[in-house]
Amino acid sequence: MWRQSQLLFLLCLVLSSGSADKFIDDEEEDGCGLMDALPYMVVGGVALMYGGPALLGTLGFKATGIAANSVGSWLMSWSAISSGGGVPAGGVVATLQSLGAQVSSMAWGSAGSKLGYSAHQNFICGKKSKKQ
């Protein structure tokens, strides 16, 4: 895990340095390019890489199953009662359990970077296009 964070930090340094200007298209001066979205992608990726599994573990969705006396066990109980006795496959509880059991930190990081890019495009670039 430490090596992944070091590589991510070095990638940020390289891409944010002045030598990365050659990758920026001259016609793309609106601040909505990939290089402008990079800080948002890094923050989102790191946040979910380290926060996603910890958040699910805190809620009780662990690799060994749903922890007793947790939010996850309460959700499982509520889901079973509302569906007539069993937890439905593909439901919220089943999806959270599979995420807690199988998804790696790199998958969380990838999802976080996609969310960061989407946030940049929708909120930052969307506001700029409305002002023009």
CSV table of N, CA and C in Angstrom, one decimal:
chain,number,residue,atom,x,y,z
A,1,MET,N,0.8,-1.2,0.0
A,1,MET,CA,0.0,0.0,0.0
A,1,MET,C,0.9,1.3,0.0
A,2,TRP,N,2.0,1.2,0.8
A,2,TRP,CA,2.9,2.4,0.8
A,2,TRP,C,3.5,2.6,-0.5
A,3,ARG,N,3.8,1.6,-1.3
A,3,ARG,CA,4.4,1.8,-2.6
A,3,ARG,C,3.4,2.4,-3.6
A,4,GLN,N,2.2,2.0,-3.5
A,4,GLN,CA,1.1,2.6,-4.3
A,4,GLN,C,1.0,4.1,-4.1
A,5,SER,N,1.0,4.5,-2.8
A,5,SER,CA,0.9,5.9,-2.5
A,5,SER,C,2.1,6.7,-2.9
A,6,GLN,N,3.3,6.1,-2.9
A,6,GLN,CA,4.5,6.8,-3.4
A,6,GLN,C,4.4,6.9,-4.9
A,7,LEU,N,4.0,5.9,-5.6
A,7,LEU,CA,3.9,6.0,-7.0
A,7,LEU,C,2.8,7.1,-7.4
A,8,LEU,N,1.7,7.1,-6.7
A,8,LEU,CA,0.7,8.1,-7.0
A,8,LEU,C,1.2,9.5,-6.8
A,9,PHE,N,2.0,9.7,-5.7
A,9,PHE,CA,2.6,11.0,-5.4
A,9,PHE,C,3.6,11.4,-6.5
A,10,LEU,N,4.4,10.5,-6.9
A,10,LEU,CA,5.4,10.8,-8.0
A,10,LEU,C,4.7,11.1,-9.3
A,11,LEU,N,3.6,10.4,-9.6
A,11,LEU,CA,2.9,10.7,-10.8
A,11,LEU,C,2.3,12.1,-10.7
A,12,CYS,N,1.8,12.5,-9.6
A,12,CYS,CA,1.2,13.9,-9.4
A,12,CYS,C,2.3,14.9,-9.6
A,13,LEU,N,3.5,14.7,-9.1
A,13,LEU,CA,4.6,15.6,-9.3
A,13,LEU,C,5.0,15.8,-10.7
A,14,VAL,N,5.1,14.6,-11.4
A,14,VAL,CA,5.5,14.7,-12.8
A,14,VAL,C,4.5,15.4,-13.7
A,15,LEU,N,3.2,15.0,-13.5
A,15,LEU,CA,2.2,15.6,-14.3
A,15,LEU,C,1.9,17.1,-14.0
A,16,SER,N,2.2,17.5,-12.8
A,16,SER,CA,1.9,18.9,-12.4
A,16,SER,C,3.1,19.8,-12.7
A,17,SER,N,4.2,19.2,-13.1
A,17,SER,CA,5.4,20.0,-13.4
A,17,SER,C,5.2,20.8,-14.7
A,18,GLY,N,6.2,21.7,-15.0
A,18,GLY,CA,6.1,22.5,-16.2
A,18,GLY,C,6.3,21.7,-17.4
A,19,SER,N,6.9,20.5,-17.3
A,19,SER,CA,7.2,19.7,-18.5
A,19,SER,C,5.9,19.1,-19.1
A,20,ALA,N,4.8,19.1,-18.3
A,20,ALA,CA,3.6,18.5,-18.7
A,20,ALA,C,2.8,19.4,-19.7
A,21,ASP,N,3.3,20.7,-19.9
A,21,ASP,CA,2.6,21.6,-20.7
A,21,ASP,C,2.6,21.2,-22.2
A,22,LYS,N,3.5,20.3,-22.6
A,22,LYS,CA,3.5,19.9,-24.0
A,22,LYS,C,2.3,19.0,-24.3
A,23,PHE,N,1.7,18.4,-23.3
A,23,PHE,CA,0.5,17.6,-23.5
A,23,PHE,C,-0.8,18.4,-23.6
A,24,ILE,N,-0.7,19.7,-23.3
A,24,ILE,CA,-1.9,20.5,-23.3
A,24,ILE,C,-2.1,21.0,-24.7
A,25,ASP,N,-3.3,20.9,-25.3
A,25,ASP,CA,-3.7,21.4,-26.6
A,25,ASP,C,-3.8,22.9,-26.5
A,26,ASP,N,-3.2,23.6,-27.5
A,26,ASP,CA,-3.3,25.1,-27.4
A,26,ASP,C,-4.7,25.6,-27.6
A,27,GLU,N,-5.5,24.9,-28.3
A,27,GLU,CA,-6.9,25.3,-28.6
A,27,GLU,C,-7.7,25.1,-27.3
A,28,GLU,N,-7.3,24.4,-26.3
A,28,GLU,CA,-8.1,24.1,-25.2
A,28,GLU,C,-7.7,25.0,-24.0
A,29,GLU,N,-8.2,26.3,-24.1
A,29,GLU,CA,-7.8,27.3,-23.1
A,29,GLU,C,-9.0,27.5,-22.1
A,30,ASP,N,-10.0,26.7,-22.2
A,30,ASP,CA,-11.2,26.9,-21.3
A,30,ASP,C,-11.0,26.3,-19.9
A,31,GLY,N,-9.9,25.7,-19.7
A,31,GLY,CA,-9.7,25.1,-18.4
A,31,GLY,C,-10.4,23.8,-18.1
A,32,CYS,N,-10.9,23.1,-19.1
A,32,CYS,CA,-11.7,21.9,-19.0
A,32,CYS,C,-11.0,20.7,-19.6
A,33,GLY,N,-9.7,20.7,-19.7
A,33,GLY,CA,-9.0,19.6,-20.3
A,33,GLY,C,-8.6,18.6,-19.2
A,34,LEU,N,-8.0,17.6,-19.7
A,34,LEU,CA,-7.5,16.5,-18.8
A,34,LEU,C,-6.5,17.0,-17.7
A,35,MET,N,-5.6,17.8,-18.2
A,35,MET,CA,-4.6,18.3,-17.2
A,35,MET,C,-5.2,19.2,-16.2
A,36,ASP,N,-6.3,19.9,-16.5
A,36,ASP,CA,-7.0,20.8,-15.5
A,36,ASP,C,-7.8,19.9,-14.5
A,37,ALA,N,-8.2,18.8,-15.0
A,37,ALA,CA,-9.0,17.9,-14.2
A,37,ALA,C,-8.2,17.0,-13.3
A,38,LEU,N,-6.9,16.9,-13.6
A,38,LEU,CA,-6.0,16.0,-12.9
A,38,LEU,C,-6.0,16.1,-11.4
A,39,PRO,N,-6.0,17.3,-10.8
A,39,PRO,CA,-6.0,17.4,-9.3
A,39,PRO,C,-7.3,16.8,-8.7
A,40,TYR,N,-8.4,17.0,-9.4
A,40,TYR,CA,-9.7,16.4,-9.0
A,40,TYR,C,-9.7,14.9,-9.0
A,41,MET,N,-9.0,14.4,-10.1
A,41,MET,CA,-8.9,13.0,-10.3
A,41,MET,C,-8.0,12.3,-9.2
A,42,VAL,N,-6.9,13.0,-8.9
A,42,VAL,CA,-6.0,12.5,-7.8
A,42,VAL,C,-6.7,12.5,-6.5
A,43,VAL,N,-7.3,13.6,-6.1
A,43,VAL,CA,-8.0,13.7,-4.8
A,43,VAL,C,-9.1,12.6,-4.7
A,44,GLY,N,-9.9,12.5,-5.8
A,44,GLY,CA,-11.0,11.5,-5.7
A,44,GLY,C,-10.4,10.1,-5.6
A,45,GLY,N,-9.4,9.8,-6.4
A,45,GLY,CA,-8.8,8.5,-6.4
A,45,GLY,C,-8.2,8.1,-5.0
A,46,VAL,N,-7.4,9.0,-4.4
A,46,VAL,CA,-6.8,8.8,-3.1
A,46,VAL,C,-7.9,8.7,-2.1
A,47,ALA,N,-8.9,9.5,-2.1
A,47,ALA,CA,-9.9,9.5,-1.1
A,47,ALA,C,-10.7,8.1,-1.1
A,48,LEU,N,-11.0,7.6,-2.3
A,48,LEU,CA,-11.7,6.4,-2.3
A,48,LEU,C,-10.8,5.2,-2.1
A,49,MET,N,-9.5,5.3,-2.5
A,49,MET,CA,-8.6,4.2,-2.4
A,49,MET,C,-8.4,3.9,-0.9
A,50,TYR,N,-8.3,4.9,-0.1
A,50,TYR,CA,-8.0,4.7,1.3
A,50,TYR,C,-9.3,4.8,2.2
A,51,GLY,N,-10.3,5.5,1.7
A,51,GLY,CA,-11.5,5.7,2.5
A,51,GLY,C,-12.6,4.7,2.2
A,52,GLY,N,-12.7,4.2,1.0
A,52,GLY,CA,-13.7,3.3,0.6
A,52,GLY,C,-13.8,2.0,1.4
A,53,PRO,N,-12.7,1.2,1.4
A,53,PRO,CA,-12.7,0.0,2.2
A,53,PRO,C,-12.8,0.3,3.7
A,54,ALA,N,-12.3,1.3,4.2
A,54,ALA,CA,-12.4,1.7,5.6
A,54,ALA,C,-13.8,2.0,5.9
A,55,LEU,N,-14.5,2.8,5.1
A,55,LEU,CA,-15.9,3.1,5.3
A,55,LEU,C,-16.8,1.9,5.3
A,56,LEU,N,-16.6,1.0,4.4
A,56,LEU,CA,-17.4,-0.2,4.4
A,56,LEU,C,-17.1,-1.1,5.6
A,57,GLY,N,-15.8,-1.1,6.0
A,57,GLY,CA,-15.5,-1.9,7.2
A,57,GLY,C,-16.1,-1.3,8.4
A,58,THR,N,-16.2,0.0,8.5
A,58,THR,CA,-16.8,0.7,9.6
A,58,THR,C,-18.3,0.4,9.7
A,59,LEU,N,-18.9,0.3,8.5
A,59,LEU,CA,-20.3,0.0,8.5
A,59,LEU,C,-20.6,-1.4,8.8
A,60,GLY,N,-19.6,-2.3,8.8
A,60,GLY,CA,-19.8,-3.7,9.1
A,60,GLY,C,-19.7,-4.6,7.9
A,61,PHE,N,-19.4,-4.2,6.7
A,61,PHE,CA,-19.3,-5.0,5.6
A,61,PHE,C,-17.8,-5.4,5.4
A,62,LYS,N,-17.4,-6.5,6.0
A,62,LYS,CA,-16.0,-7.0,6.0
A,62,LYS,C,-15.8,-8.1,5.0
A,63,ALA,N,-14.6,-8.5,4.8
A,63,ALA,CA,-14.3,-9.6,3.9
A,63,ALA,C,-14.7,-10.9,4.4
A,64,THR,N,-14.9,-11.0,5.7
A,64,THR,CA,-15.3,-12.3,6.3
A,64,THR,C,-16.8,-12.4,6.5
A,65,GLY,N,-17.5,-11.3,6.1
A,65,GLY,CA,-19.0,-11.3,6.2
A,65,GLY,C,-19.4,-10.0,6.9
A,66,ILE,N,-20.7,-10.0,7.2
A,66,ILE,CA,-21.3,-8.8,7.9
A,66,ILE,C,-21.1,-9.0,9.4
A,67,ALA,N,-20.5,-7.9,10.0
A,67,ALA,CA,-20.2,-8.0,11.4
A,67,ALA,C,-21.5,-7.8,12.2
A,68,ALA,N,-21.5,-8.5,13.4
A,68,ALA,CA,-22.6,-8.5,14.3
A,68,ALA,C,-22.7,-7.1,14.9
A,69,ASN,N,-23.9,-6.7,15.2
A,69,ASN,CA,-24.2,-5.4,15.9
A,69,ASN,C,-23.6,-4.2,15.2
A,70,SER,N,-23.8,-4.2,13.9
A,70,SER,CA,-23.3,-3.1,13.1
A,70,SER,C,-24.4,-2.5,12.2
A,71,VAL,N,-24.1,-1.5,11.5
A,71,VAL,CA,-25.0,-0.9,10.6
A,71,VAL,C,-25.4,-1.9,9.5
A,72,GLY,N,-24.3,-2.6,9.1
A,72,GLY,CA,-24.6,-3.7,8.0
A,72,GLY,C,-25.5,-4.8,8.5
A,73,SER,N,-25.4,-5.2,9.7
A,73,SER,CA,-26.3,-6.2,10.2
A,73,SER,C,-27.8,-5.7,10.3
A,74,TRP,N,-27.9,-4.4,10.7
A,74,TRP,CA,-29.2,-3.8,10.8
A,74,TRP,C,-29.8,-3.7,9.4
A,75,LEU,N,-29.0,-3.3,8.4
A,75,LEU,CA,-29.5,-3.2,7.1
A,75,LEU,C,-29.9,-4.5,6.5
A,76,MET,N,-29.1,-5.6,6.9
A,76,MET,CA,-29.5,-6.9,6.4
A,76,MET,C,-30.8,-7.4,7.0
A,77,SER,N,-30.9,-7.1,8.3
A,77,SER,CA,-32.2,-7.5,9.0
A,77,SER,C,-33.4,-6.7,8.4
A,78,TRP,N,-33.2,-5.5,8.2
A,78,TRP,CA,-34.3,-4.7,7.6
A,78,TRP,C,-34.6,-5.1,6.2
A,79,SER,N,-33.6,-5.4,5.4
A,79,SER,CA,-33.8,-5.9,4.0
A,79,SER,C,-34.5,-7.3,4.0
A,80,ALA,N,-34.2,-8.1,4.9
A,80,ALA,CA,-34.8,-9.5,5.0
A,80,ALA,C,-36.2,-9.4,5.4
A,81,ILE,N,-36.5,-8.5,6.4
A,81,ILE,CA,-37.9,-8.3,6.9
A,81,ILE,C,-38.8,-7.7,5.8
A,82,SER,N,-38.2,-6.7,5.1
A,82,SER,CA,-39.0,-6.0,4.1
A,82,SER,C,-39.2,-6.9,2.8
A,83,SER,N,-38.4,-7.8,2.5
A,83,SER,CA,-38.5,-8.6,1.3
A,83,SER,C,-39.2,-10.0,1.6
A,84,GLY,N,-39.6,-10.2,2.9
A,84,GLY,CA,-40.3,-11.4,3.2
A,84,GLY,C,-39.5,-12.6,3.7
A,85,GLY,N,-38.3,-12.3,4.2
A,85,GLY,CA,-37.6,-13.4,4.8
A,85,GLY,C,-36.2,-13.6,4.3
A,86,GLY,N,-35.8,-13.0,3.2
A,86,GLY,CA,-34.5,-13.3,2.7
A,86,GLY,C,-33.9,-12.0,2.1
A,87,VAL,N,-32.6,-11.9,2.1
A,87,VAL,CA,-31.9,-10.7,1.5
A,87,VAL,C,-31.9,-10.9,0.0
A,88,PRO,N,-32.5,-10.0,-0.8
A,88,PRO,CA,-32.6,-10.1,-2.2
A,88,PRO,C,-31.2,-10.0,-2.9
A,89,ALA,N,-31.0,-10.9,-3.9
A,89,ALA,CA,-29.7,-10.8,-4.6
A,89,ALA,C,-29.7,-9.6,-5.5
A,90,GLY,N,-28.6,-8.9,-5.5
A,90,GLY,CA,-28.5,-7.7,-6.3
A,90,GLY,C,-29.0,-6.4,-5.6
A,91,GLY,N,-29.4,-6.6,-4.3
A,91,GLY,CA,-29.9,-5.5,-3.6
A,91,GLY,C,-28.8,-4.7,-3.0
A,92,VAL,N,-29.2,-3.7,-2.2
A,92,VAL,CA,-28.2,-2.8,-1.6
A,92,VAL,C,-27.3,-3.5,-0.6
A,93,VAL,N,-27.8,-4.4,0.2
A,93,VAL,CA,-27.0,-5.1,1.2
A,93,VAL,C,-26.1,-6.1,0.5
A,94,ALA,N,-26.6,-6.8,-0.5
A,94,ALA,CA,-25.7,-7.8,-1.2
A,94,ALA,C,-24.6,-7.0,-2.0
A,95,THR,N,-24.9,-5.9,-2.6
A,95,THR,CA,-23.9,-5.2,-3.3
A,95,THR,C,-22.8,-4.6,-2.4
A,96,LEU,N,-23.2,-4.1,-1.2
A,96,LEU,CA,-22.3,-3.6,-0.3
A,96,LEU,C,-21.4,-4.7,0.3
A,97,GLN,N,-22.0,-5.8,0.5
A,97,GLN,CA,-21.2,-7.0,1.0
A,97,GLN,C,-20.2,-7.4,0.0
A,98,SER,N,-20.6,-7.5,-1.3
A,98,SER,CA,-19.6,-7.9,-2.3
A,98,SER,C,-18.5,-6.9,-2.5
A,99,LEU,N,-18.9,-5.6,-2.3
A,99,LEU,CA,-17.8,-4.6,-2.4
A,99,LEU,C,-16.9,-4.7,-1.2
A,100,GLY,N,-17.4,-5.0,-0.1
A,100,GLY,CA,-16.5,-5.1,1.1
A,100,GLY,C,-15.7,-6.3,1.1
A,101,ALA,N,-16.1,-7.4,0.4
A,101,ALA,CA,-15.4,-8.6,0.4
A,101,ALA,C,-14.4,-8.7,-0.8
A,102,GLN,N,-14.6,-8.1,-1.9
A,102,GLN,CA,-13.8,-8.5,-3.1
A,102,GLN,C,-13.1,-7.3,-3.7
A,103,VAL,N,-13.6,-6.1,-3.6
A,103,VAL,CA,-13.0,-5.0,-4.4
A,103,VAL,C,-11.7,-4.6,-3.8
A,104,SER,N,-10.7,-4.4,-4.7
A,104,SER,CA,-9.3,-4.0,-4.2
A,104,SER,C,-9.3,-2.5,-4.1
A,105,SER,N,-8.2,-2.0,-3.5
A,105,SER,CA,-8.0,-0.6,-3.4
A,105,SER,C,-7.8,0.1,-4.7
A,106,MET,N,-7.2,-0.6,-5.7
A,106,MET,CA,-7.0,0.0,-7.0
A,106,MET,C,-8.3,0.2,-7.7
A,107,ALA,N,-9.2,-0.7,-7.5
A,107,ALA,CA,-10.6,-0.5,-8.1
A,107,ALA,C,-11.2,0.7,-7.5
A,108,TRP,N,-11.1,0.9,-6.1
A,108,TRP,CA,-11.6,2.0,-5.4
A,108,TRP,C,-11.0,3.3,-6.0
A,109,GLY,N,-9.7,3.3,-6.2
A,109,GLY,CA,-8.9,4.4,-6.7
A,109,GLY,C,-9.4,4.8,-8.1
A,110,SER,N,-9.6,3.8,-8.9
A,110,SER,CA,-10.1,4.0,-10.3
A,110,SER,C,-11.5,4.7,-10.3
A,111,ALA,N,-12.4,4.2,-9.4
A,111,ALA,CA,-13.7,4.7,-9.3
A,111,ALA,C,-13.6,6.2,-8.8
A,112,GLY,N,-12.8,6.4,-7.8
A,112,GLY,CA,-12.6,7.7,-7.3
A,112,GLY,C,-12.1,8.7,-8.3
A,113,SER,N,-11.1,8.3,-9.1
A,113,SER,CA,-10.6,9.2,-10.1
A,113,SER,C,-11.7,9.5,-11.2
A,114,LYS,N,-12.5,8.6,-11.5
A,114,LYS,CA,-13.6,8.8,-12.5
A,114,LYS,C,-14.6,9.8,-11.8
A,115,LEU,N,-14.9,9.7,-10.6
A,115,LEU,CA,-15.8,10.6,-9.9
A,115,LEU,C,-15.2,12.0,-9.8
A,116,GLY,N,-13.9,12.1,-9.6
A,116,GLY,CA,-13.2,13.4,-9.6
A,116,GLY,C,-13.2,14.1,-10.9
A,117,TYR,N,-13.0,13.3,-12.0
A,117,TYR,CA,-13.1,13.8,-13.3
A,117,TYR,C,-14.5,14.3,-13.6
A,118,SER,N,-15.5,13.5,-13.3
A,118,SER,CA,-16.9,13.9,-13.5
A,118,SER,C,-17.3,15.2,-12.7
A,119,ALA,N,-16.8,15.3,-11.5
A,119,ALA,CA,-17.1,16.4,-10.7
A,119,ALA,C,-16.4,17.7,-11.3
A,120,HIS,N,-15.2,17.6,-11.8
A,120,HIS,CA,-14.6,18.7,-12.5
A,120,HIS,C,-15.4,19.1,-13.7
A,121,GLN,N,-15.8,18.1,-14.6
A,121,GLN,CA,-16.5,18.5,-15.8
A,121,GLN,C,-17.8,19.1,-15.5
A,122,ASN,N,-18.5,18.5,-14.5
A,122,ASN,CA,-19.9,19.0,-14.2
A,122,ASN,C,-19.9,20.3,-13.5
A,123,PHE,N,-19.1,20.4,-12.4
A,123,PHE,CA,-19.2,21.6,-11.6
A,123,PHE,C,-18.3,22.7,-12.0
A,124,ILE,N,-17.1,22.5,-12.3
A,124,ILE,CA,-16.1,23.5,-12.7
A,124,ILE,C,-16.4,24.0,-14.2
A,125,CYS,N,-16.4,23.0,-15.1
A,125,CYS,CA,-16.6,23.3,-16.5
A,125,CYS,C,-18.0,23.8,-16.8
A,126,GLY,N,-18.9,23.2,-16.1
A,126,GLY,CA,-20.3,23.6,-16.2
A,126,GLY,C,-20.6,25.0,-15.8
A,127,LYS,N,-20.0,25.5,-14.8
A,127,LYS,CA,-20.1,26.9,-14.3
A,127,LYS,C,-19.5,27.8,-15.3
A,128,LYS,N,-18.3,27.4,-15.9
A,128,LYS,CA,-17.6,28.3,-16.9
A,128,LYS,C,-18.4,28.4,-18.1
A,129,SER,N,-19.1,27.3,-18.6
A,129,SER,CA,-19.8,27.4,-19.8
A,129,SER,C,-21.1,28.2,-19.6
A,130,LYS,N,-21.7,28.2,-18.4
A,130,LYS,CA,-22.9,29.0,-18.2
A,130,LYS,C,-22.6,30.5,-18.1
A,131,LYS,N,-21.3,30.8,-17.7
A,131,LYS,CA,-20.9,32.3,-17.6
A,131,LYS,C,-20.7,32.9,-19.0
A,132,GLN,N,-20.3,32.0,-19.9
A,132,GLN,CA,-20.0,32.5,-21.3
A,132,GLN,C,-21.2,32.7,-22.1
